[in-house]
Short mmCIF file of C-alpha atoms in Angstrom, two decimals:
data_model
loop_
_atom_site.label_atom_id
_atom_site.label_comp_id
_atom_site.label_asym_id
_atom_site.label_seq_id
_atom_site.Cartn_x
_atom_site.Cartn_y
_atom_site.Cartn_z
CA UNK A 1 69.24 123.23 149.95
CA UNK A 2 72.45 123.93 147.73
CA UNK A 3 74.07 125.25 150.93
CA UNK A 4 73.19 121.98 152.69
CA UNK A 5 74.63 120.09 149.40
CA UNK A 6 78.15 122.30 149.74
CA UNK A 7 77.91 121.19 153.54
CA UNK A 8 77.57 117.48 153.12
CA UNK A 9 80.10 117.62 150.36
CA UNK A 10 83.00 118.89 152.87
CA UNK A 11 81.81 117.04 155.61
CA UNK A 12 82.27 113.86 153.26
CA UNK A 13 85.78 115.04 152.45
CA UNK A 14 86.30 115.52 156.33
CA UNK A 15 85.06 112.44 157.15
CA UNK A 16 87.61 110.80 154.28
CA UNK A 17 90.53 112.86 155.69
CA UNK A 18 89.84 111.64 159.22
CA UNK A 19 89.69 108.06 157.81
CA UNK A 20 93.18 108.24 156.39
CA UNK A 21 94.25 109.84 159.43
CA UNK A 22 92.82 106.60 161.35
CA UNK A 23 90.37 109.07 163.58
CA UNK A 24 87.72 106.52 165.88
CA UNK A 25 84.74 106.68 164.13
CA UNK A 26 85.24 109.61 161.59
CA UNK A 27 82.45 106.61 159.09
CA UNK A 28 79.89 106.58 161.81
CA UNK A 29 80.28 110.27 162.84
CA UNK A 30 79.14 111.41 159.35
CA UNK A 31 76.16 108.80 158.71
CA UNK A 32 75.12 110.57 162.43
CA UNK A 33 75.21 113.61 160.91
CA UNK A 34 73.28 112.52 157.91
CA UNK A 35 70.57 111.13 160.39
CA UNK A 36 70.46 114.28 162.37
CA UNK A 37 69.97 116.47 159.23
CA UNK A 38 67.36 113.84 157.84
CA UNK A 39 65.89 113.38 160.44
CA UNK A 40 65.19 116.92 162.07
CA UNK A 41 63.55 117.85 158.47
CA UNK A 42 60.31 120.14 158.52
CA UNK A 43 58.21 120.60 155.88
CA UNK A 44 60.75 118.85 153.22
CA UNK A 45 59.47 117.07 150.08
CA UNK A 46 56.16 117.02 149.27
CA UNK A 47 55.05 113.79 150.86
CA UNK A 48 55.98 115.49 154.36
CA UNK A 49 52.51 116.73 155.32
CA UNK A 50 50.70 113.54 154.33
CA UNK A 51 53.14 111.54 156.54
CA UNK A 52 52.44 114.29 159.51
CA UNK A 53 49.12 113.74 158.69
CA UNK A 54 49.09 109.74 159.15
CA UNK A 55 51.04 109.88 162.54
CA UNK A 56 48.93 113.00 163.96
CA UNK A 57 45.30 111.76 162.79
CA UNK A 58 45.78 107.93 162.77
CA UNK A 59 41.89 107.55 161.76
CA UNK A 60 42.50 109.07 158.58
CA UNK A 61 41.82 108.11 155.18
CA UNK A 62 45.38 108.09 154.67
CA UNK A 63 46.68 106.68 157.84
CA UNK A 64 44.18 104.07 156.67
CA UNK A 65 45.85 103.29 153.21
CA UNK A 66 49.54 102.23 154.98
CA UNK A 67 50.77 98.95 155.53
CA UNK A 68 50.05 97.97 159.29
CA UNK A 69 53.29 98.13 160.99
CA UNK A 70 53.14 101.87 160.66
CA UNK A 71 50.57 102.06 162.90
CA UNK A 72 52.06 99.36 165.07
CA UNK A 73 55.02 101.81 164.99
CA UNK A 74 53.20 105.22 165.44
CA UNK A 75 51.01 103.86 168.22
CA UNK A 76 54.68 103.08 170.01
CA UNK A 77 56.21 106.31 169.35
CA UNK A 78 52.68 108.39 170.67
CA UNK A 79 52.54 106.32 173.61
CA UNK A 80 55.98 106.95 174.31
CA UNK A 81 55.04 110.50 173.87
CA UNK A 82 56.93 111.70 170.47
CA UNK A 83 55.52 114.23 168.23
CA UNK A 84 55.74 113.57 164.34
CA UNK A 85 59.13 114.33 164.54
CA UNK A 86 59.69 110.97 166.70
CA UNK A 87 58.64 108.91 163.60
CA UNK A 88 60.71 111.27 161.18
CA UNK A 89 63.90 110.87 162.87
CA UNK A 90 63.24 106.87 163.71
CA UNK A 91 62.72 106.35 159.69
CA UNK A 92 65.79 108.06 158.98
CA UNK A 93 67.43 106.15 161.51
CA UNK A 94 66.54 102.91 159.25
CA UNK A 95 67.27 104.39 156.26
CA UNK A 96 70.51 105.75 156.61
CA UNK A 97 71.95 103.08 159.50
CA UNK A 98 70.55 100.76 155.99
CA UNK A 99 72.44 102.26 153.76
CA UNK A 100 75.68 102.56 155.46
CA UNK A 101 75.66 98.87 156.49
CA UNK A 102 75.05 98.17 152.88
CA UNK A 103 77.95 100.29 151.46
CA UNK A 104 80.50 99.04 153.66
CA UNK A 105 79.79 95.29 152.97
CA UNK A 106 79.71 95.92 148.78
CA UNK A 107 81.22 99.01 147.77
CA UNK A 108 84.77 98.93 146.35
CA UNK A 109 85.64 102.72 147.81
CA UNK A 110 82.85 103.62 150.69
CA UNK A 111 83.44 107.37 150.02
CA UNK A 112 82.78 107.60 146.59
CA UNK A 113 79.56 105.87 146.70
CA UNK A 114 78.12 107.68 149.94
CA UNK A 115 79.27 110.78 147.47
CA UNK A 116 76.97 109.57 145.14
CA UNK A 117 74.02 109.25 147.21
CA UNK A 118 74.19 112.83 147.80
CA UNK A 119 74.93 113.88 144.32
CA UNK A 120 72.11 111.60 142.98
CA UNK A 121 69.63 113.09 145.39
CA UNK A 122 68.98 109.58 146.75
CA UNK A 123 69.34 111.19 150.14
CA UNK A 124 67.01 113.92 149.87
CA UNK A 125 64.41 111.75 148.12
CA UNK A 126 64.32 109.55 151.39
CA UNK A 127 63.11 112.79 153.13
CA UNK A 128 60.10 112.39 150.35
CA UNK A 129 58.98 108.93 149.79
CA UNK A 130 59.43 107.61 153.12
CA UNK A 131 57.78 104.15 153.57
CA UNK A 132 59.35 103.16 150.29
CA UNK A 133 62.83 104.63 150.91
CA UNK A 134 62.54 102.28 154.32
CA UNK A 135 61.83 99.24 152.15
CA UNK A 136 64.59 100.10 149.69
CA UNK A 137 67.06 100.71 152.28
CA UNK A 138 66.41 97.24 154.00
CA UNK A 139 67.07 95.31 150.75
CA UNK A 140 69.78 97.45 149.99
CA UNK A 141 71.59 96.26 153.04
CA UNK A 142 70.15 92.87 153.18
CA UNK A 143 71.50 92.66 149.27
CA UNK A 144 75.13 91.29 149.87
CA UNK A 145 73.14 87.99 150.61
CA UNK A 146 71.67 88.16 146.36
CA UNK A 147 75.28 88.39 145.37
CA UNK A 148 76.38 85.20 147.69
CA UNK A 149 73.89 83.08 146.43
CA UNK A 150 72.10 83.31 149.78
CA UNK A 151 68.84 83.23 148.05
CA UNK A 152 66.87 81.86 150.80
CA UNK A 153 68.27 84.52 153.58
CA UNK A 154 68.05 87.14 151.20
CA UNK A 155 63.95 86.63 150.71
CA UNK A 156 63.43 86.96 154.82
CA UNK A 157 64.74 90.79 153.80
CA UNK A 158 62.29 91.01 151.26
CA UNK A 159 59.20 89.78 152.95
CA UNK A 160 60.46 91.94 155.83
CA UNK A 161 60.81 95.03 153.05
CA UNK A 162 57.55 94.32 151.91
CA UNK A 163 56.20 94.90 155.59
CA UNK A 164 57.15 98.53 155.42
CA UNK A 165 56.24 99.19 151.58
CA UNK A 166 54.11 96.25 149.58
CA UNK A 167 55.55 97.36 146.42
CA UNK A 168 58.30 95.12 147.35
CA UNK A 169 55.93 92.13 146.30
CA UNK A 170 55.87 93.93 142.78
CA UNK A 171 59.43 94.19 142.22
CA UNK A 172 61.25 91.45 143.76
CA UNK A 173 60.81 88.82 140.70
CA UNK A 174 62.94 91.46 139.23
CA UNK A 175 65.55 91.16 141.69
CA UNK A 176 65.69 87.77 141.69
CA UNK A 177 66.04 88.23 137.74
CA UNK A 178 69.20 90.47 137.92
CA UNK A 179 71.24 86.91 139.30
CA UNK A 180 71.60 86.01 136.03
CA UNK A 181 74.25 87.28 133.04
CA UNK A 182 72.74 88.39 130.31
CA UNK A 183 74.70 89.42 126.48
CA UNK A 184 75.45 93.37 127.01
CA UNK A 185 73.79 93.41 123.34
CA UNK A 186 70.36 92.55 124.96
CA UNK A 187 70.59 94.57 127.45
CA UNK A 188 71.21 97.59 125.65
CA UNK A 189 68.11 96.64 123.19
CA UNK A 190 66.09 96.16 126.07
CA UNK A 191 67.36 99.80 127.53
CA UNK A 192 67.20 101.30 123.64
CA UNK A 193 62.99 99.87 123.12
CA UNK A 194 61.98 101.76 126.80
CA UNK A 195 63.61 104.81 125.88
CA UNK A 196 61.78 104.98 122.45
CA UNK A 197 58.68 102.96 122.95
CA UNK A 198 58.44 103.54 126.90
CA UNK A 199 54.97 106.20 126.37
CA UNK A 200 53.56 103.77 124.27
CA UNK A 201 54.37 100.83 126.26
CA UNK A 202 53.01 102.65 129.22
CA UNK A 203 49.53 103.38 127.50
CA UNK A 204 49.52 99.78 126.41
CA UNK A 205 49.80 98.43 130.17
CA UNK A 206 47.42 101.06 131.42
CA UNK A 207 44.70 100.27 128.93
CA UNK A 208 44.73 96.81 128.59
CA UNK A 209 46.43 95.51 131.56
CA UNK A 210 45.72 98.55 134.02
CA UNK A 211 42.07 99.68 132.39
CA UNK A 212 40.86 101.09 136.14
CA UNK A 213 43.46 103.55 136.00
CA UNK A 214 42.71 104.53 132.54
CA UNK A 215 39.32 105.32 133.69
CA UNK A 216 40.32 107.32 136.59
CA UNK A 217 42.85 108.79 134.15
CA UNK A 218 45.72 108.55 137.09
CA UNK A 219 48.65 108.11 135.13
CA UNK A 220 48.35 111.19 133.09
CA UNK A 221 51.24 113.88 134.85
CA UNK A 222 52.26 117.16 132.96
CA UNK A 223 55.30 117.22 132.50
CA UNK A 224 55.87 120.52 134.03
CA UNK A 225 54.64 118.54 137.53
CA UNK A 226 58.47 116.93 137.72
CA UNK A 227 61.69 118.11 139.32
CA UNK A 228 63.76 120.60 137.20
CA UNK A 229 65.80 117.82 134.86
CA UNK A 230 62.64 115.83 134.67
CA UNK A 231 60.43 117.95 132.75
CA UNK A 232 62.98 118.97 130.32
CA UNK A 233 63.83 115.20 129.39
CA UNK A 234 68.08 116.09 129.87
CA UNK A 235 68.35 114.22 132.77
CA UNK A 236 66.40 111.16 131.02
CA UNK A 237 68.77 111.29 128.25
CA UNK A 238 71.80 111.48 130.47
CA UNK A 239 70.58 108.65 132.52
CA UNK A 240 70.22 105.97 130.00
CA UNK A 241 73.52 108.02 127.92
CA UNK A 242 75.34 106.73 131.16
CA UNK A 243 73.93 103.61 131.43
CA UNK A 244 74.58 102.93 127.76
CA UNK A 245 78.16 103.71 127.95
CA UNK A 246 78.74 101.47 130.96
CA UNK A 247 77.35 98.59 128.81
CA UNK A 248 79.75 99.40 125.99
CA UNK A 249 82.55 99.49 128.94
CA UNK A 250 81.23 96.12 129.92
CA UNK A 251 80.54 94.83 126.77
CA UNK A 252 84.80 94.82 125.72
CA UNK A 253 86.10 94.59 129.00
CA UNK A 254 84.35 92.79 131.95
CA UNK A 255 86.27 93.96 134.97
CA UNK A 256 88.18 91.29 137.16
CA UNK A 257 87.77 92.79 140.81
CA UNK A 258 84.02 92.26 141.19
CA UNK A 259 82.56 88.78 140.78
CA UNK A 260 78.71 90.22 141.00
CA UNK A 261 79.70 93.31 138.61
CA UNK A 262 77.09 91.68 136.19
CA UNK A 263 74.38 91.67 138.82
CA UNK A 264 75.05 95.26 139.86
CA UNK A 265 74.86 95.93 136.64
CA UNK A 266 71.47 94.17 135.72
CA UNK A 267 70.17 96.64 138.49
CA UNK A 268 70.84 99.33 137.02
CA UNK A 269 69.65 98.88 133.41
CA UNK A 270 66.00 97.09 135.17
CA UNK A 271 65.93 100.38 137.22
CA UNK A 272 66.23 102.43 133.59
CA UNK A 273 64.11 100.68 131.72
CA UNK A 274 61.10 101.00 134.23
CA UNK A 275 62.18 104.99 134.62
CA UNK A 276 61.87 105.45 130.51
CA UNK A 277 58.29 103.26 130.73
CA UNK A 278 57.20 105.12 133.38
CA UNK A 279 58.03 108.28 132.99
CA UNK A 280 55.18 110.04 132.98
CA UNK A 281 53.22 107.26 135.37
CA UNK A 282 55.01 109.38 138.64
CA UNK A 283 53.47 106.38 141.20
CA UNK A 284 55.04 103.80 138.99
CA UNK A 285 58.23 105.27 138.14
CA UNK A 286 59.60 105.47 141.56
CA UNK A 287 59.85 101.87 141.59
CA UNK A 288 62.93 102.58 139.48
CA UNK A 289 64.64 103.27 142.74
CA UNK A 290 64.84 100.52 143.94
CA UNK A 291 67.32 99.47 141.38
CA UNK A 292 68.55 102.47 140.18
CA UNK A 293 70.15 102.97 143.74
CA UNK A 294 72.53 100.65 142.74
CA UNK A 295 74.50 102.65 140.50
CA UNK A 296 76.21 104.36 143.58
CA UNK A 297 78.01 100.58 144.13
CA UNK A 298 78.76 100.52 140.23
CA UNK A 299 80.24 103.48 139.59
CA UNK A 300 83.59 102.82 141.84
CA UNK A 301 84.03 99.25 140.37
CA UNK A 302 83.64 100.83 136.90
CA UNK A 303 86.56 103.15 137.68
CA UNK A 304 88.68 99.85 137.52
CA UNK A 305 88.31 100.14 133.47
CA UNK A 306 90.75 103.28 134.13
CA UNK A 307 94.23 103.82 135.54
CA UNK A 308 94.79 106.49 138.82
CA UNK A 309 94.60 109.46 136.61
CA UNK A 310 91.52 108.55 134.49
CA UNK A 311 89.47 107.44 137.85
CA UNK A 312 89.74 110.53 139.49
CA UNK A 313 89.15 112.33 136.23
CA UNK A 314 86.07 110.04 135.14
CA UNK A 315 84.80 110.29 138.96
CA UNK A 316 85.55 114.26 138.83
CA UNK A 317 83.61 114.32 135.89
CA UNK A 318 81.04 112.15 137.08
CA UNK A 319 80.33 114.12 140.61
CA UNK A 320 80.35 117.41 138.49
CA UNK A 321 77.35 116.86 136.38
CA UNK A 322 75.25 115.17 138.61
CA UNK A 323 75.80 118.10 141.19
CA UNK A 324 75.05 120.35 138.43
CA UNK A 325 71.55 118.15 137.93
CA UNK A 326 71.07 118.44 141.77
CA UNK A 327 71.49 122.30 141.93
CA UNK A 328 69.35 122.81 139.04
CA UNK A 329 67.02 120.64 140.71
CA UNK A 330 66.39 121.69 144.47
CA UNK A 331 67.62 126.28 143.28
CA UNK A 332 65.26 128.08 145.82
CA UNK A 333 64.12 124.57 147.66
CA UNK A 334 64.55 125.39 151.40
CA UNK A 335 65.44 122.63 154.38
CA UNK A 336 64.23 123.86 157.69
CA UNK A 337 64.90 121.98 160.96
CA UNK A 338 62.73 120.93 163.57
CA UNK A 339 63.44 119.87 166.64
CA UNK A 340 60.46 119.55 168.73
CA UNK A 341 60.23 115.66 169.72
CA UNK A 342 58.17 116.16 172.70
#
């Protein structure tokens, strides 16, 4: 998987080049070639079988447990004679056709951003969580609506998110939430109390709010069962390091270029706060995503804090250790291809 990572990484700076050279396409080329490489995935993540699974057995117990318009959409892509691999290539269709809509409508520099949806492992996480990285793409591109003021079109996304994933109904008051500014000096308290109370906050909602899942004793994950990063807490201290020093950045010196800064922003910090409360509650925590996700629209409008010289080195910088992260993360992972539709 690092090979695939130096891959997409010059393929990004191709795609760039032929963008400055005014080459039809050279955007949509690329996201096709992040489609084709999601999308003719076998046996990546760890969700992959139980998806196969669902679409191959559609009377199981798990096909059971999805939202209905999976099996609305499985049923039309048997009958229409696909193998799984019809249903894994149509997802990350929707995902990444998602994604690039929504990074062309908000993003200050389109390449840097798509650059950090590699180096954040965003992308390969879609190739593990499906049904939720659907739902998070769809209010991802449906989001430019949020920072209009569009509230009413921008809840027709959600209750169409939700459709795909219903943890969409658990989030979105959150969402809604981020519309509004907030003193940097809260936030950071807010961001400071789930980093050092998050455990203990977590065993307070599982045992009095949550008691059925105390009983079942779900929530309780070594921490050896995370990604590289994870398990040794350095990523969670660089994460909420990062987040902290944008706040500081924020808190002297608002930047001028972005009138929904403060909403991106917001996103980020409720995506953090829910990581460091449930960190070791894996089901819960990737709800952070759907916030955290944000950061790749947040980073290039930070950059504005800097002159030429200082972006490029505070982006260098940036890319650098979250590649490192990455490596460390997927060393040894292999990303086979499949391309058996029929």
């Amino acid at each position: 998987m690092i090979g695939l990572t130096l891959f997409l990484l010059i393929s990004i700076l191709l795609s760039w080049c032929g963008t400055k050279l005014q080459v039809p396409f050279a955007k949509q080329v690329f996201i096709f070639l992040l489609i084709l490489i999601l999308g003719l995935r076998h046996d990546v993540g760890k969700d992959y079988p139980t998806y196969e699974l669902i679409y191959n057995v559609p009377d199981s117990v798990q096909a059971n447990a999805v939202e209905p318009i999976w099996h609305l959409i499985n049923y039309i892509l048997r009958y229409l004679g696909f193998q799984a691999r019809g249903f894994f290539f149509f997802t990350s269709v929707i995902v990444m056709v998602c994604f690039y809509k929504g990074i062309k409508n908000m993003s200050s520099h389109f390449y840097v951003s798509v650059t950090l949806f590699v180096l954040l492992g965003l992308y390969y996480e879609s190739a593990n969580i499906v049904r939720q990285y659907v739902a998070i793409s769809i209010l991802f591109c449906g989001f430019h609506y949020l920072v209009e003021g569009k509230i009413r079109k921008y809840m027709i996304w959600i209750l169409f998110a939700a459709l795909f994933h219903t943890s969409v109904l658990i989030i979105f008051p959150l969402i809604l939430l981020s519309r509004f500014r907030y003193p940097p000096i809260l936030l950071l308290a807010a961001l400071a109390i789930s980093f050092l109370f998050g455990n203990t906050i977590l065993n307070t909602l599982i045992n009095y709010v949550m008691p059925s899942l105390a009983s079942l004793d779900l929530y309780q994950y070594g921490v050896d069962d995370f990604d590289a990063g994870v398990s040794s807490g350095v990523l969670k201290l660089f994460y909420n390091l990062f987040a902290c020093g944008i706040l500081f950045l924020f808190m002297y010196r608002p930047p001028s270029k972005c009138a929904y800064f403060h909403i991106l922003l917001n996103m980020v910090v409720i995506g953090m706060i829910l990581y460091n409360t449930f960190y070791l509650f894996q089901p819960a925590r990737r709800l952070y995503l759907y916030f955290f996700t944000y950061l790749i629209l947040l980073i290039p409008y930070c950059a504005e804090y800097f002159k030429r010289t200082s972006q490029l080195i505070m982006i260098g910088i940036t890319y650098l250790i979250f590649l490192l992260f990455l490596i460390k993360a997927n060393v040894g992972i292999p990303y086979n291809f499949d391309v058996s539709f029929f």
